[in-house]
Amino acid sequence: MSSSRAAESSLLALNQQEELEDLPREYPLSTSEDEGDSDGERKHQKLLEAISSLDGKNRRKLAERSEASLKVSEFSVSSEGSGEKLVLSDLLEPVKTSSSLAAVKKQLNRVKSKKTVELPLHKEEIERIHREVAFNKTSQVLSKWDPVVQKNRQAEQLVFPLSKQQSIFAPIEHVVSGWKARTPLEQEIFNLLHKNKQPVTDPLLTPMEKASLKAMSLEEVKMRRAELQRARALQSYYEARARREKKIKSKKYHKLLKKGKAKQALKEFEKLRKVNPAAALEELEKLEKARMMERMSLKHQNSGKWAKSKAVMAKYDLEARQAMQEQLARNKELMQKIQVASESAEEEGGAEEEGEPFVPDVVNEVQMKVDRPNPWMFRNHSGDTKEAEVQGDPEELAEPAAQEAPESEEEGPAVAEEILLKEFEERRSLRQKSGLNQIAKPVGSQEAKDLSSQEVLSELRALSQKLNRESHQSRKQELSSTRTVLVVQREEAAREEEEPLLLQRPERARTLDELEELGKEGCFQNKELPRVAVEGQQLERNPSNHLGVPKEKKRKEQMIDLQNLLTTKSPSMKSLAVPTTVEELEDEERDQRQMIKEAFAGDDVIRDFLKEKREAVEASKPKDVDLTLPGWGEWGGVGLKPSAKKRRRFLIKAPEGPPRKDKNLPNVILNEKRNIHAVAHQVRMLPYPFTHHQQFERTIQTPIGSTWNTQRSFQKLTMPKVVTKPGHIIKPIKAEDVGYRSSSRSDLSVIQRNPKRLSIRHKKQLKKNSVD
Amino acid sequence: MKVKMLSRNPDSYVRETKLDLQRVPRNYDPTLHPFEVPREYVRALNATKLERVFAKPFLASLDGHRDGVSCLAKHPKSLATVLSGACDGEVRIWNLTKRKCIRMIQAHEGFVRGICTRFCGTSFFTVGDDKTVKQWKMDGPSYGEEEEPLHTILGKTVYTGIDHHWKEAVFATCGQQVDIWDEQRTSPICSMTWGFDSISSVKFNPIETFLLGSCASDRNIVLYDMRQATPLKKVILDMRTNTICWNPMEAFIFTAANEDYNLYTFDMRALDTPLMIHMDHVSAVLDVDYSPTGKDFVSASFDKSIRIFPVDKSRSREVYHTKRMQHVICVKWTSDSKYIMCGSDEMNIRLWKANASEKLGVLTSREKAATDYNQRLKEKFQHHPHIKRISRHRHLPKSIYSQIQEQRIMKEARRRKELNRIKHSKPGSVQRVSEKKKRVVAVVK
């Protein structure tokens, strides 16, 4: 009985356990009292079940549940059996806190945290999202090309094909191995070489040698390593020492060190001189080089930081002063050239041979210039030559203006040249004494010939300016007819026009004698400038200076002057050295000049021009409009003219136009009318890429042809934008061409073989295919 | 003593060989060479005139086809080889240097719709109206061998276009959908579709080779990514696009030849506005091909002319036509960028110079320098009216000319109407839409 009881109790326990398990997790375990009487029945049932499950199968069966009205379980609420009703207050009663409730809460939380799965999106939506993602990805991939594209678009020149065929470097062995011996001699040689297994080319080694070279014994390796170690250690020691020494601040120490070094160097040099003079010489050269470097570097000048600081200190500190002096001495020493005795001797000898006292090189140069009638050479010395000229023309010399003329200030280059010119003069006087100048004289006359054309030109220019001014003045004259004013104006004008024509030179001609001397030199003067100036003055003096009439007079004067110029000979012409032929030449030349003058006597270009200009001015002036009708309101007929009053009344005066642009430009006619013929060739609107008309004009104004540019710049300017090689295939640009890494995976391998992607229609098709 | 004397170094004036040019010493003093602008202007004018005088672009006509030429293909490795397919299903291979047909194949029944060469140049593919894709060997069959394709793929629908991948053994066909094929397989490895209209052409991007562009008859251009096996974006234009072509130097630029007489250049990352509208044709544009330099493209039109456009200009720089040339169906720019080929309705393939007045053959260095200089001069003075007029002058057939006039009038009328509408409506109520925006109907993501 006891055993059966024990069994029962164990069964009971089991039963309870099972009950626990049967309950769904979500439901709380209840320990309510209302189990009541039905408890016994249930227990009985469980017992039966337990027994039935004992028979080997161990099958657990869920407890059957029914909604029997009388059976009250904690799982369902039924109001049928029990008479009592559920009251709201029952529900509102707070749940008692108990240990078992924690589990409930936990479960409840778990329920809350679980979300329901959302409805899947439309297929179209999904595809759209896929597309967008893919598009963004692709765009990103593509944007790596942006800089390349930008660069290519802006490139000044593109050369296609882009990828250059790179030449492959083949080692010589390969090349040689490809080469075959053809001639019998070659074959013989090769046979011999091959038989002895000799290398065919120099750098080639026999296989054995190669192998032995490659191999390195263990000992060797060890030795080498040890060596390396030692070297490294030594280096580190050395570095440490250097660092230590560098840190030492004592000046004395450094000074001593330097001195010691210098001594050492000297000693060595002495030794070297005894032992090996050639090496010593080299050493000396090195010193020379150092000197040169010093000269270039200006290191020991007083400009350095240290030197400056010392200079400040030097006043008070003796030591500093000394240091500075030392430095200066050093500088001097370094700058001093080491004279090699033999060279100087030679020089002296040369000088002696020439038999001249010390004469600078420039003198010789000038002599050479004298020898050759090169007009370019005289530009520099125009000052002197002009001086000479003045002297050469006795008439002009008489004029006080000629002497005034040189007074004008010289500005730019003359100041720089002053010294040189002085020298030049001195030398000249020197040479005169020695009598060398005689050669120069005939040359001078030749010079005059060369320059005559220039003369004429400048004369013309001067004349035109004068005339212009005069016409201008004459107009003024009309306005104010007082004579005094005119005179004043004249004088002003004279001053004005003189200025550009005046001789410009650094010094005054000092005395007459000097001038004479210079004149005797006969240095090929171009006489035009002073002459013209004088002329101008002469013209001014002429009291009857009116617009039309005086011109001819002037012209005549000028012609006479020219003749004078040509006929008057400078006294220097008649020197001993001059042969008679020269004179004849002079005559011939004069004749020719005369002829030309006569031939073009009536050809007054300047006057014509002025006339033309006047006409142009007149034509451009706005015209008055006369609206008088003859016979209107009065008698008309042959010989009757409308009255002055009427004419005055109906005359519409034209407004005065804007001032002409060429008003102040005497030698120019500016046409202010729009030229229809030119319009066809002018750009009317600013073309697109340009933002300002100046830009455009500038591009047009810079010439690109080889006439104006050097070959190199011409090539650069005319470089074509796109260059293609004929007969070469241009492949599309590749990532490798521009230095990008192309994707290593092929497109084929990356394809996502997603069957879902295939359309339904296509799937069907595929199926059909497979069936077929 | 210093002695100055004349001395000449022979190195400075003696030539090394007699083939060298004589050295001419020059003085670049600007005062010696006055009037540089007028002189250069005259030179430019002369150069422009000469350019027009020498502008004879037509080189040869390759005749032999017995029906209109429907498609052309370049050989990727040989400049002298060209392939063409005709409307009667015949494919011919031409040698341009000899100007002769070297091989002819009856490839399809009905049209040859598309032809493309493999990137290595050993074989080529054709698609035809008989729903087949055929792969052919580039070299002809040996003696006694029969002319037959390497592979034939039978499809369910008609294929209207084909293009080969630029690097791998993959090609794409279009028809009902865009199919990507592995050369070794008989079924497509991937198939992409968007919408239900038939697709008229498909083109691989030559730089980013996984990209494809296609145009369908429902007025749209669709871009695909082959690797992700998905379409990317679709732009719907006013009218149908016949074909597109990718710029071989700029990965994201392509040009579409449209039925509305215009060509549209797009940046594929911003499809909502075309970068440039190229207008000059007076009829539907049927084909377009880029110069390998990526600076120009050529377009073939139904108006019996081909035009060359600079990429960044909306107007063409050149128009080619002959009396006998009918509707031009296909056009190709050769891979050395020197020539243009076009196949037209009247069974001929014509060869043109890409640069009308260019001298062919080897130039001496002086000739080259002269042409470069002239070119630069023309560029420099291009805005001057005289020069501009001469350089722009082209002869046109009467039909095209009158149509251009007509178009101009129509355009002006449209513009006037729009202006009037703006003028007569409440300010701000009628917005002016730019011409570029007007042409794009929608961009579908």
Coordinates of C-alpha atoms in Angstrom, one line a residue, chain A residues 127-128 130-146 148-149 152-154 156 158 160 162 354 361 364-365 368 679-685 687-690 696 699-711 714 716-736 742-743 745-753 757-759 761-762 765-766 768-769 772, chain B residues 1-4 26-28 30 33-37 39-41 43 45 75-79 154 156-157 165-170 176-177 179-182 185 187-191 193-196 205-211 223 225-233 248-253 267-271 275 292-295 335-338 368-370 372-373 376-377 379-381 383-386 444-445:
Chain A
E127 CA 12.4 47.6 -59.2
R128 CA 12.3 51.3 -59.1
H130 CA 16.8 48.9 -57.5
R131 CA 17.1 51.2 -60.5
E132 CA 17.7 54.2 -58.5
V133 CA 20.4 52.6 -56.4
A134 CA 22.0 51.2 -59.5
F135 CA 21.9 54.6 -61.2
N136 CA 23.5 56.3 -58.3
K137 CA 26.2 53.8 -58.2
T138 CA 26.9 54.1 -61.9
S139 CA 26.9 57.8 -61.7
Q140 CA 29.5 57.6 -59.1
V141 CA 31.6 55.3 -61.2
L142 CA 31.3 57.7 -64.1
S143 CA 32.2 60.8 -62.3
K144 CA 35.7 59.6 -61.9
W145 CA 36.0 60.6 -65.6
D146 CA 35.1 64.2 -64.9
V148 CA 39.9 63.6 -67.5
V149 CA 37.1 64.9 -69.7
N152 CA 40.9 66.9 -72.6
R153 CA 38.4 69.5 -73.4
Q154 CA 40.7 72.3 -72.3
E156 CA 45.8 72.9 -76.1
L158 CA 45.4 66.3 -78.1
F160 CA 45.7 60.6 -81.0
L162 CA 46.3 58.3 -76.8
E354 CA 103.6 99.3 -79.9
D361 CA 91.8 100.1 -75.5
N364 CA 92.3 101.9 -80.6
E365 CA 88.7 101.3 -81.2
M368 CA 89.4 101.8 -86.3
V679 CA 32.9 97.9 -92.7
A680 CA 32.7 94.7 -94.7
H681 CA 35.9 93.6 -93.0
Q682 CA 35.1 94.7 -89.5
V683 CA 33.6 92.6 -86.7
R684 CA 30.4 94.2 -85.6
M685 CA 29.7 92.3 -82.5
P687 CA 32.2 87.3 -80.5
Y688 CA 31.2 84.7 -77.9
P689 CA 34.1 83.6 -75.8
F690 CA 35.4 87.2 -75.4
F696 CA 39.4 90.4 -78.8
T699 CA 44.1 88.5 -80.0
I700 CA 43.7 90.0 -83.4
Q701 CA 46.7 92.3 -83.0
T702 CA 49.2 89.6 -82.0
P703 CA 50.6 88.2 -85.2
I704 CA 51.1 84.5 -85.4
G705 CA 53.0 84.2 -88.7
S706 CA 56.6 83.3 -89.1
T707 CA 57.2 86.8 -90.5
W708 CA 56.8 88.2 -87.0
N709 CA 57.7 85.3 -84.8
T710 CA 60.6 83.1 -84.3
Q711 CA 60.4 79.6 -85.6
F714 CA 55.5 80.2 -84.6
K716 CA 53.8 76.9 -80.8
L717 CA 51.3 79.4 -82.0
T718 CA 50.2 77.4 -84.9
M719 CA 50.0 74.1 -83.1
P720 CA 46.9 72.2 -84.3
K721 CA 44.3 71.4 -81.6
V722 CA 43.9 67.7 -82.6
V723 CA 46.7 65.7 -84.1
T724 CA 46.0 62.3 -85.6
K725 CA 48.4 59.9 -87.1
P726 CA 47.4 58.7 -90.5
G727 CA 46.8 55.0 -90.7
H728 CA 46.5 54.6 -86.9
I729 CA 43.4 53.3 -85.3
I730 CA 42.2 55.5 -82.5
K731 CA 40.7 53.4 -79.7
P732 CA 38.3 54.7 -77.2
I733 CA 39.9 56.2 -74.1
K734 CA 40.8 53.6 -71.5
A735 CA 41.2 53.8 -67.8
E736 CA 44.8 52.8 -68.1
S742 CA 40.6 49.6 -64.5
S743 CA 38.4 47.0 -62.7
R745 CA 37.0 41.7 -62.7
S746 CA 35.4 41.4 -66.1
D747 CA 31.8 42.6 -66.6
L748 CA 30.8 39.1 -67.5
S749 CA 31.8 37.7 -64.1
V750 CA 30.0 40.4 -62.2
I751 CA 26.7 39.9 -63.9
Q752 CA 24.1 39.1 -61.2
R753 CA 22.4 36.1 -62.5
R757 CA 15.2 39.6 -62.7
L758 CA 14.0 37.8 -65.7
S759 CA 10.6 38.9 -66.8
R761 CA 7.3 36.4 -70.2
H762 CA 10.9 35.6 -70.7
Q765 CA 10.0 31.6 -73.1
L766 CA 12.9 29.9 -71.5
K768 CA 9.4 26.6 -73.8
N769 CA 12.9 26.5 -75.2
D772 CA 11.6 22.1 -77.3
Chain B
M1 CA 96.0 94.6 -78.6
K2 CA 92.5 93.8 -79.5
V3 CA 91.8 93.6 -83.2
K4 CA 88.3 93.5 -84.4
R26 CA 65.9 86.9 -90.2
N27 CA 65.4 90.2 -88.6
Y28 CA 62.3 90.2 -86.4
P30 CA 58.7 94.8 -85.9
H33 CA 57.5 94.1 -90.9
P34 CA 54.6 96.6 -90.6
F35 CA 50.9 96.1 -91.1
E36 CA 50.8 92.7 -89.4
V37 CA 47.1 92.6 -88.9
R39 CA 48.6 91.2 -93.9
E40 CA 47.4 88.3 -91.7
Y41 CA 43.9 89.2 -92.5
R43 CA 46.3 85.6 -95.6
L45 CA 41.0 85.4 -96.3
H75 CA 36.7 46.4 -88.5
P76 CA 38.3 46.9 -85.1
K77 CA 41.8 46.1 -86.3
S78 CA 41.9 46.9 -89.9
L79 CA 41.2 50.4 -91.3
L154 CA 17.2 31.1 -83.3
K156 CA 11.5 33.9 -80.7
T157 CA 11.2 37.4 -81.8
H165 CA 31.0 44.3 -75.9
W166 CA 34.2 46.2 -76.2
K167 CA 36.4 43.8 -74.2
E168 CA 34.7 40.5 -73.5
A169 CA 32.9 37.8 -75.4
V170 CA 29.5 39.3 -74.7
Q176 CA 11.3 43.0 -77.5
Q177 CA 13.8 43.4 -74.7
D179 CA 19.3 40.5 -74.1
I180 CA 22.9 40.1 -73.1
W181 CA 24.4 37.0 -74.6
D182 CA 27.5 35.0 -73.8
R185 CA 25.6 30.0 -75.0
S187 CA 20.3 31.6 -74.3
P188 CA 20.8 35.1 -73.1
I189 CA 22.6 35.4 -69.7
C190 CA 20.5 38.3 -68.8
S191 CA 17.5 40.1 -70.2
T193 CA 13.2 45.2 -70.2
W194 CA 11.3 48.3 -69.2
G195 CA 8.1 49.0 -71.0
F196 CA 6.6 47.0 -73.8
N205 CA 29.5 52.3 -73.8
P206 CA 33.0 52.0 -75.2
I207 CA 34.7 53.3 -72.0
E208 CA 32.7 52.0 -69.1
T209 CA 31.9 48.8 -70.9
F210 CA 29.1 47.6 -68.6
L211 CA 26.8 50.4 -69.6
L223 CA 20.1 53.1 -70.0
D225 CA 23.8 48.5 -66.3
M226 CA 24.9 45.0 -67.5
R227 CA 26.6 44.1 -64.2
Q228 CA 23.7 44.8 -62.0
A229 CA 21.3 43.5 -64.7
T230 CA 19.0 46.4 -64.3
P231 CA 17.9 49.4 -66.3
L232 CA 19.1 52.6 -64.8
K233 CA 17.0 55.5 -66.1
P248 CA 34.4 57.4 -77.2
M249 CA 36.4 59.9 -75.2
E250 CA 33.9 61.0 -72.6
A251 CA 32.3 58.2 -70.8
F252 CA 29.1 59.8 -69.8
I253 CA 28.2 61.6 -73.0
D267 CA 25.1 63.7 -70.1
M268 CA 23.8 60.4 -68.8
R269 CA 24.0 61.6 -65.2
A270 CA 21.6 64.5 -65.9
L271 CA 19.0 63.4 -68.4
L275 CA 23.6 69.4 -73.1
P292 CA 37.1 58.5 -82.6
T293 CA 38.6 61.7 -81.3
G294 CA 35.3 62.5 -79.6
K295 CA 35.3 66.1 -81.0
S335 CA 38.7 54.7 -86.7
D336 CA 41.5 56.9 -88.0
S337 CA 39.1 59.8 -87.9
K338 CA 39.9 60.7 -91.5
K368 CA 52.2 70.8 -92.8
A369 CA 53.4 74.0 -91.3
A370 CA 51.6 76.0 -93.9
D372 CA 48.6 74.6 -89.6
Y373 CA 49.3 78.2 -90.0
R376 CA 45.1 79.0 -87.2
L377 CA 44.6 82.1 -89.3
E379 CA 40.4 80.4 -86.6
K380 CA 41.8 83.8 -85.6
F381 CA 39.8 85.7 -88.1
H383 CA 34.5 86.3 -86.7
H384 CA 35.3 88.7 -89.5
P385 CA 32.2 89.0 -91.7
H386 CA 33.9 88.5 -95.0
V444 CA 11.6 58.1 -65.4
K445 CA 13.6 56.8 -62.5

